[in-house]
Amino acid sequence: MTDPDPGPPGHPVTDRFDVFLCSARADPATEHIEETLRADGLRVFRPAPFDDFDKTADNLAGSRVMLARYSRDLPADYACQWQLTAALAAAGRHGDPADRVLLLNPEPGTAHLAPAGLADAKFAVTSANLVAEVRAKIAATDVPLGASAGRPSRLIGRYPALWAVHSAFFPGATADPRPVVVLRGLPGIGKTTLAEQYAHLFAGAFPGGLVRLGPFGHLDPDDFLAQFPLTLARAAADRLGTDVSGLDLGRLRALLADRIDAAREKVLVLVDDVPAGTSPAILDRLVLPGEHVRTLVTSRSGRWDAATVDLTGFTGEESVRLFRAPLGDVERAAVLRFADRCDGHPITLRATAFTSRPLTAEVLDALPDTAPQAVRDLLAGLGAAARDLVRLAAVLAPVPVPRKFAAEVLGELDDAAVLTRGLATKVDGDLQFQSLTLDVARTGLDPGDLPARAAEVLLAWLAGDRGRRDFLLQHARAVAEIAPAHRVRLLRPVAAAHLAQADPTTAGEIHAVLLSTGEATSADHTRAARVEIACGLYAEAVGHAREALVLAGGEAEQYAAGLTAAQALDCQGDYAEADRTFWHHAGDRLPEAGEERYRAAVATALTHRLRGRPREAVALLEPILAELRDAPPGAAEPARLEYARSLLLSGQPRRAREVAGEVVAACHATGRDRHPRCDEAELVRADAILALDLAGLRAAPADWERSAAELRELEESYARRYGSESPLTLTAAMHADRALLALGQPKRALAVLSATERVVLRVLGGDHRLRYRLRHGMGLAHAQLREFGRQAELLEDILEPQIRLLGRTHPETIESRLDLGIALALSGRGPRGRATELVDAAALDVVDALGVSTELAAKAQAARQVVRLPQPFVSALFTVERLIWPGRAGVS
């Protein structure tokens, strides 16, 4: 057989062959096929058994089509399996693989033909028009197959399962592809190995690459849900090259899916070892929603609404291939018996194959057939250095261990023995120990002083930002459990990581453990209080901040603790206590420099805004923004956003629009357009633009019908210019929806407000004032329908968030307080005293913050009368209904 010049290896830039002929062995039928094709002038390459891999891969990539003589022997031939999977993956880039991979089936049946994508590619070897069929396929192609999958690792068997996965993702023309495939099997059965092999061999089917997440099998389901966002954030940051801190799981998923879809190249996401017991409902929260994403999940158990491939043990013939020494008939029969006894469990078989004892039939028949005992035998045969490495891994979390980290802890590294015996594998250069190995090691090996030594190195690595941080944090949590002297220092960066990733709940749980040690400092209590503020636990935050004040050892710690206590009290609306605790004696005094100075500046400006003093907030922030002029965008965004809010409230919408726009532009420029701060800046800018545009409406103030029409026109104009789901369009929609209340159309208003809220929840989430405005409008609609109980429920839901975000004296918050008091009185819910207290306090705040000559002041006076009416006079309230819900509520 002679070949044309193949060109430089690894660079298949031209087609050098018409046909790549794949066959399990050389036989007369294959020789005849090759001769027939060559006789017709076709260029054919058929690899020899010992051809160089690079040559074979290069020539496959440079061929127009593959022709495989798919006998029943082909699935057992490793080289043929690789050639066929590589051809399928390459052909998938050009459309239907069946147009580029052709099968000759010499067998009477078709059950051995796989994967499903080849369903339309098979024809009989006796076909009289074989050459014509091949020529037709070649004529229909204008490019060679292209780059093939890289050099394969030596996976033993499992090809039916491998192709079952691929058939689910790429089922051919007769079935719909599945975006999620679950590879399920017992611990140690080889799920991860098979998933890795699939990702490797079918890399050509996923030109966008691989996103690997996990392993997670060692975690409880609740801990898994906490760890998954950190792992996804690391993968997203690596892939996108942008800061993804501050994004919760939903925003992370949307961000990554958007970027993948924008690239329009399929990506494989491997979620490795989802913990047993994880609810089926959780799967939707793991999967990226992108059109170009395919997700492969490995798990020990689980019944999910996804294509599922069950992985079992090795077959007898696959088991024999694990034993490298030639086996006689007696030993072969013993291996088959042993494989049957252990159900083909890979760990048991590999450990037995590596054992130092002679593998006679008598020895095999006497060996225990359980994987734990096989692992114990392997560990017993390790040298001291290799055994120390396993002891260290047992101290850490069962996730990859950096080799340099292990060497730093142990002083030396001997990983050859654990790798050759299958106790560990390499993952991106790190050591991934088999979970069963670690389970056995934890019960049989004394850790000695390794926890303390590992803790010191971990702390140094975490401080120096070395290694994969999501893995290091898991190691830190594991070591903290068995190294009490280092527990506090190890848990601090773990809690900080969860808080930075918008998971204050998990951060709070870790802080609770940290504070329970009795070794927590003033700074620990302050940080715990900040986490509790993020969780909405304001009373608890006040308590921990005051404990921090007691423990404070200097002025800086006292300031941080006092500031945090005041912030928690402000969130509760208890301004008087916040003033006594901190603001009266701190005033506008800020730390001299550093991050704490800017954190304090934003907090102090917020205090002014919450108390209805936005001009003081503007004056405080202007010099701070001058200091931050050359700071990275992320450092200046909080101060600039607070500045924009205060500008808007102080009657400067044009300047507020500009500043909020700067924040939005900075977020987009740094790839942080999914960050909540960007959403908030969009809403501030929308309010500013609307304030300017509403001032130019043509209708007279009392012409509610024309005003409602103009608002709807404004919404439609924004939708055309910025999109129907932009924050500006949604804000205009809210105003237009609420305008229907002024027209006396509560049912219609309720319908459109509910529809707008659903869009807001989907696009922006629920914790911001646009949703609270919508909910307040829905409450007004229920009130006009005289459904005061439902109105009270809606207002109870939004009042505390409004106090936290806007302040107790903000006009929107005051109106919610007034309306809630009225709704409670009219519905008879709760004690009448609470309704009176709410309305009276709101009425006083109206006068203090806004003056007496305002519509809210008039509404407050009417409300004070309403809540004092005896219950028998409730029916008479119909006469004052327009005072309580004036038409201006619809368009303000």
mmCIF file of C-alpha atoms in Angstrom, residues 58-283:
data_model
loop_
_atom_site.group_PDB
_atom_site.id
_atom_site.type_symbol
_atom_site.label_atom_id
_atom_site.label_comp_id
_atom_site.label_asym_id
_atom_site.label_seq_id
_atom_site.Cartn_x
_atom_site.Cartn_y
_atom_site.Cartn_z
ATOM 1 C CA ASP A 58 -3.290 13.477 10.452
ATOM 2 C CA ASN A 59 -4.432 11.256 7.607
ATOM 3 C CA LEU A 60 -7.875 10.797 9.120
ATOM 4 C CA ALA A 61 -8.225 14.575 9.407
ATOM 5 C CA GLY A 62 -7.178 14.954 5.757
ATOM 6 C CA SER A 63 -9.715 12.466 4.385
ATOM 7 C CA ARG A 64 -13.047 13.318 2.789
ATOM 8 C CA VAL A 65 -15.001 10.397 4.252
ATOM 9 C CA MET A 66 -14.458 7.434 6.548
ATOM 10 C CA LEU A 67 -15.561 3.997 5.407
ATOM 11 C CA ALA A 68 -15.753 1.563 8.344
ATOM 12 C CA ARG A 69 -16.195 -2.171 7.931
ATOM 13 C CA TYR A 70 -18.283 -2.427 11.088
ATOM 14 C CA SER A 71 -18.136 -6.094 12.067
ATOM 15 C CA ARG A 72 -18.953 -7.374 15.531
ATOM 16 C CA ASP A 73 -15.209 -7.364 16.245
ATOM 17 C CA LEU A 74 -14.814 -3.633 15.700
ATOM 18 C CA PRO A 75 -16.057 -2.483 19.158
ATOM 19 C CA ALA A 76 -13.340 -4.611 20.785
ATOM 20 C CA ASP A 77 -10.523 -2.986 18.782
ATOM 21 C CA TYR A 78 -9.219 0.051 20.610
ATOM 22 C CA ALA A 79 -7.621 1.730 17.575
ATOM 23 C CA CYS A 80 -10.777 1.350 15.484
ATOM 24 C CA GLN A 81 -12.921 2.758 18.259
ATOM 25 C CA TRP A 82 -10.758 5.825 18.467
ATOM 26 C CA GLN A 83 -10.742 6.283 14.686
ATOM 27 C CA LEU A 84 -14.529 6.020 14.488
ATOM 28 C CA THR A 85 -15.207 8.396 17.394
ATOM 29 C CA ALA A 86 -12.677 10.912 16.031
ATOM 30 C CA ALA A 87 -14.316 10.764 12.591
ATOM 31 C CA LEU A 88 -17.790 11.205 14.066
ATOM 32 C CA ALA A 89 -16.691 14.222 16.076
ATOM 33 C CA ALA A 90 -14.976 15.815 13.084
ATOM 34 C CA ALA A 91 -17.886 15.088 10.744
ATOM 35 C CA GLY A 92 -20.304 16.662 13.216
ATOM 36 C CA ARG A 93 -18.767 20.047 12.484
ATOM 37 C CA HIS A 94 -19.968 19.878 8.886
ATOM 38 C CA GLY A 95 -23.552 18.784 9.436
ATOM 39 C CA ASP A 96 -24.882 15.240 9.570
ATOM 40 C CA PRO A 97 -22.110 12.732 10.487
ATOM 41 C CA ALA A 98 -23.924 10.119 8.408
ATOM 42 C CA ASP A 99 -22.840 12.025 5.289
ATOM 43 C CA ARG A 100 -19.152 11.625 6.157
ATOM 44 C CA VAL A 101 -18.959 8.307 8.064
ATOM 45 C CA LEU A 102 -20.099 5.317 6.008
ATOM 46 C CA LEU A 103 -20.602 1.802 7.365
ATOM 47 C CA LEU A 104 -20.220 -1.559 5.725
ATOM 48 C CA ASN A 105 -22.087 -4.098 7.831
ATOM 49 C CA PRO A 106 -21.040 -7.673 7.099
ATOM 50 C CA GLU A 107 -23.246 -9.092 9.880
ATOM 51 C CA PRO A 108 -26.852 -10.252 9.579
ATOM 52 C CA GLY A 109 -28.115 -7.936 12.328
ATOM 53 C CA THR A 110 -27.666 -4.269 13.248
ATOM 54 C CA ALA A 111 -27.682 -4.385 17.071
ATOM 55 C CA HIS A 112 -23.895 -3.945 17.192
ATOM 56 C CA LEU A 113 -24.009 -0.663 15.216
ATOM 57 C CA ALA A 114 -23.607 2.469 17.322
ATOM 58 C CA PRO A 115 -23.938 5.354 18.012
ATOM 59 C CA ALA A 116 -27.391 6.486 16.951
ATOM 60 C CA GLY A 117 -25.985 9.160 14.655
ATOM 61 C CA LEU A 118 -24.970 6.419 12.220
ATOM 62 C CA ALA A 119 -28.508 5.129 11.772
ATOM 63 C CA ASP A 120 -28.696 6.494 8.218
ATOM 64 C CA ALA A 121 -25.136 5.563 7.217
ATOM 65 C CA LYS A 122 -25.233 1.802 6.874
ATOM 66 C CA PHE A 123 -25.452 -0.247 3.691
ATOM 67 C CA ALA A 124 -24.544 -3.840 2.865
ATOM 68 C CA VAL A 125 -21.028 -4.893 1.891
ATOM 69 C CA THR A 126 -22.470 -6.893 -0.995
ATOM 70 C CA SER A 127 -23.976 -3.756 -2.485
ATOM 71 C CA ALA A 128 -23.230 -3.642 -6.192
ATOM 72 C CA ASN A 129 -22.993 0.126 -6.145
ATOM 73 C CA LEU A 130 -20.442 0.471 -3.339
ATOM 74 C CA VAL A 131 -18.108 2.704 -5.350
ATOM 75 C CA ALA A 132 -20.997 4.838 -6.565
ATOM 76 C CA GLU A 133 -22.240 5.342 -2.990
ATOM 77 C CA VAL A 134 -18.773 6.360 -1.806
ATOM 78 C CA ARG A 135 -18.223 8.683 -4.750
ATOM 79 C CA ALA A 136 -21.616 10.343 -4.145
ATOM 80 C CA LYS A 137 -20.667 11.120 -0.544
ATOM 81 C CA ILE A 138 -17.253 12.450 -1.587
ATOM 82 C CA ALA A 139 -18.798 14.639 -4.273
ATOM 83 C CA ALA A 140 -21.148 16.164 -1.703
ATOM 84 C CA THR A 141 -18.247 17.347 0.488
ATOM 85 C CA ASP A 142 -15.905 20.232 -0.220
ATOM 86 C CA VAL A 143 -13.612 20.025 2.835
ATOM 87 C CA PRO A 144 -11.722 17.205 4.573
ATOM 88 C CA LEU A 145 -12.882 15.961 7.948
ATOM 89 C CA GLY A 146 -10.433 18.276 9.715
ATOM 90 C CA ALA A 147 -8.737 18.106 13.096
ATOM 91 C CA SER A 148 -9.405 14.884 14.956
ATOM 92 C CA ALA A 149 -9.596 14.207 18.661
ATOM 93 C CA GLY A 150 -6.271 14.205 20.435
ATOM 94 C CA ARG A 151 -4.288 11.192 21.551
ATOM 95 C CA PRO A 152 -6.644 8.937 23.531
ATOM 96 C CA SER A 153 -5.925 7.496 26.926
ATOM 97 C CA ARG A 154 -6.091 3.743 27.416
ATOM 98 C CA LEU A 155 -9.697 3.299 28.452
ATOM 99 C CA ILE A 156 -10.633 -0.338 28.823
ATOM 100 C CA GLY A 157 -13.870 -1.050 27.001
ATOM 101 C CA ARG A 158 -17.036 0.908 27.878
ATOM 102 C CA TYR A 159 -17.644 1.879 24.260
ATOM 103 C CA PRO A 160 -21.378 1.045 24.328
ATOM 104 C CA ALA A 161 -21.800 3.453 27.272
ATOM 105 C CA LEU A 162 -19.569 6.046 25.600
ATOM 106 C CA TRP A 163 -21.669 5.985 22.471
ATOM 107 C CA ALA A 164 -24.925 5.910 24.420
ATOM 108 C CA VAL A 165 -23.934 9.289 25.853
ATOM 109 C CA HIS A 166 -23.101 10.627 22.400
ATOM 110 C CA SER A 167 -26.297 9.216 20.927
ATOM 111 C CA ALA A 168 -28.334 11.132 23.504
ATOM 112 C CA PHE A 169 -26.584 14.401 22.670
ATOM 113 C CA PHE A 170 -26.478 13.816 18.887
ATOM 114 C CA PRO A 171 -29.193 11.282 18.032
ATOM 115 C CA GLY A 172 -29.259 11.789 14.262
ATOM 116 C CA ALA A 173 -32.121 12.964 12.109
ATOM 117 C CA THR A 174 -34.861 10.828 13.615
ATOM 118 C CA ALA A 175 -34.799 12.032 17.241
ATOM 119 C CA ASP A 176 -34.423 15.193 19.255
ATOM 120 C CA PRO A 177 -31.102 15.844 21.019
ATOM 121 C CA ARG A 178 -31.120 15.940 24.811
ATOM 122 C CA PRO A 179 -29.398 18.916 26.462
ATOM 123 C CA VAL A 180 -28.660 16.898 29.632
ATOM 124 C CA VAL A 181 -27.351 13.350 30.004
ATOM 125 C CA VAL A 182 -26.898 11.648 33.384
ATOM 126 C CA LEU A 183 -24.192 8.989 33.679
ATOM 127 C CA ARG A 184 -25.213 6.923 36.697
ATOM 128 C CA GLY A 185 -23.437 4.155 38.595
ATOM 129 C CA LEU A 186 -22.048 2.872 41.886
ATOM 130 C CA PRO A 187 -19.071 4.557 43.596
ATOM 131 C CA GLY A 188 -15.799 3.680 41.862
ATOM 132 C CA ILE A 189 -17.522 2.195 38.823
ATOM 133 C CA GLY A 190 -15.694 4.622 36.483
ATOM 134 C CA LYS A 191 -18.260 7.360 35.784
ATOM 135 C CA THR A 192 -15.745 10.197 35.893
ATOM 136 C CA THR A 193 -13.206 8.316 33.790
ATOM 137 C CA LEU A 194 -15.806 7.616 31.135
ATOM 138 C CA ALA A 195 -17.016 11.229 31.169
ATOM 139 C CA GLU A 196 -13.448 12.465 30.737
ATOM 140 C CA GLN A 197 -12.889 10.032 27.886
ATOM 141 C CA TYR A 198 -16.083 11.200 26.198
ATOM 142 C CA ALA A 199 -15.022 14.844 26.509
ATOM 143 C CA HIS A 200 -11.630 13.931 25.050
ATOM 144 C CA LEU A 201 -12.662 11.715 22.150
ATOM 145 C CA PHE A 202 -15.625 13.861 21.106
ATOM 146 C CA ALA A 203 -13.901 17.198 21.628
ATOM 147 C CA GLY A 204 -14.523 17.993 17.975
ATOM 148 C CA ALA A 205 -18.275 17.931 18.602
ATOM 149 C CA PHE A 206 -17.818 20.705 21.174
ATOM 150 C CA PRO A 207 -15.648 23.362 19.529
ATOM 151 C CA GLY A 208 -16.483 25.739 22.369
ATOM 152 C CA GLY A 209 -14.558 23.492 24.752
ATOM 153 C CA LEU A 210 -15.174 21.844 28.116
ATOM 154 C CA VAL A 211 -16.362 23.426 31.370
ATOM 155 C CA ARG A 212 -15.558 21.026 34.200
ATOM 156 C CA LEU A 213 -17.326 21.405 37.547
ATOM 157 C CA GLY A 214 -16.744 19.211 40.575
ATOM 158 C CA PRO A 215 -16.291 16.658 41.984
ATOM 159 C CA PHE A 216 -19.111 17.118 44.500
ATOM 160 C CA GLY A 217 -19.889 13.580 45.684
ATOM 161 C CA HIS A 218 -18.396 14.090 49.154
ATOM 162 C CA LEU A 219 -20.859 16.882 49.976
ATOM 163 C CA ASP A 220 -24.313 16.740 51.523
ATOM 164 C CA PRO A 221 -26.997 18.024 49.141
ATOM 165 C CA ASP A 222 -27.308 21.306 51.085
ATOM 166 C CA ASP A 223 -23.545 21.856 51.095
ATOM 167 C CA PHE A 224 -23.477 20.995 47.405
ATOM 168 C CA LEU A 225 -25.904 23.814 46.626
ATOM 169 C CA ALA A 226 -23.643 26.193 48.533
ATOM 170 C CA GLN A 227 -20.431 24.986 46.858
ATOM 171 C CA PHE A 228 -21.744 24.820 43.291
ATOM 172 C CA PRO A 229 -21.893 28.632 42.758
ATOM 173 C CA LEU A 230 -18.262 29.031 43.906
ATOM 174 C CA THR A 231 -17.146 26.356 41.465
ATOM 175 C CA LEU A 232 -19.228 27.804 38.639
ATOM 176 C CA ALA A 233 -17.880 31.292 39.405
ATOM 177 C CA ARG A 234 -14.294 30.046 39.125
ATOM 178 C CA ALA A 235 -15.065 28.376 35.798
ATOM 179 C CA ALA A 236 -16.852 31.491 34.498
ATOM 180 C CA ALA A 237 -14.017 33.805 35.536
ATOM 181 C CA ASP A 238 -11.446 31.535 33.871
ATOM 182 C CA ARG A 239 -13.461 31.249 30.685
ATOM 183 C CA LEU A 240 -14.598 34.864 30.346
ATOM 184 C CA GLY A 241 -11.595 36.609 31.867
ATOM 185 C CA THR A 242 -13.810 38.911 33.901
ATOM 186 C CA ASP A 243 -14.737 39.518 37.529
ATOM 187 C CA VAL A 244 -17.877 37.559 38.407
ATOM 188 C CA SER A 245 -17.964 38.313 42.146
ATOM 189 C CA GLY A 246 -21.321 39.474 43.454
ATOM 190 C CA LEU A 247 -23.279 37.253 41.062
ATOM 191 C CA ASP A 248 -25.562 34.661 42.607
ATOM 192 C CA LEU A 249 -26.182 31.295 40.955
ATOM 193 C CA GLY A 250 -29.008 32.509 38.724
ATOM 194 C CA ARG A 251 -26.999 35.444 37.375
ATOM 195 C CA LEU A 252 -23.889 33.286 36.918
ATOM 196 C CA ARG A 253 -25.816 30.732 34.887
ATOM 197 C CA ALA A 254 -27.382 33.409 32.724
ATOM 198 C CA LEU A 255 -24.060 35.204 32.176
ATOM 199 C CA LEU A 256 -22.162 32.091 31.124
ATOM 200 C CA ALA A 257 -25.004 30.828 28.935
ATOM 201 C CA ASP A 258 -25.272 34.229 27.202
ATOM 202 C CA ARG A 259 -21.562 34.289 26.394
ATOM 203 C CA ILE A 260 -21.595 30.701 25.105
ATOM 204 C CA ASP A 261 -24.619 31.349 22.899
ATOM 205 C CA ALA A 262 -23.013 34.537 21.581
ATOM 206 C CA ALA A 263 -19.983 32.501 20.439
ATOM 207 C CA ARG A 264 -22.354 30.033 18.707
ATOM 208 C CA GLU A 265 -20.139 27.008 19.397
ATOM 209 C CA LYS A 266 -21.308 24.002 21.360
ATOM 210 C CA VAL A 267 -19.817 23.614 24.839
ATOM 211 C CA LEU A 268 -19.795 20.502 27.024
ATOM 212 C CA VAL A 269 -20.349 21.111 30.751
ATOM 213 C CA LEU A 270 -19.307 18.216 33.002
ATOM 214 C CA VAL A 271 -20.931 18.282 36.453
ATOM 215 C CA ASP A 272 -18.982 15.570 38.186
ATOM 216 C CA ASP A 273 -20.419 13.387 40.953
ATOM 217 C CA VAL A 274 -23.618 15.100 42.026
ATOM 218 C CA PRO A 275 -24.248 13.899 45.610
ATOM 219 C CA ALA A 276 -26.609 11.023 46.220
ATOM 220 C CA GLY A 277 -29.894 12.243 47.643
ATOM 221 C CA THR A 278 -29.942 15.474 45.655
ATOM 222 C CA SER A 279 -33.517 16.377 44.757
ATOM 223 C CA PRO A 280 -34.519 16.005 41.088
ATOM 224 C CA ALA A 281 -35.742 19.611 41.225
ATOM 225 C CA ILE A 282 -32.149 20.724 41.765
ATOM 226 C CA LEU A 283 -31.054 19.645 38.284
#
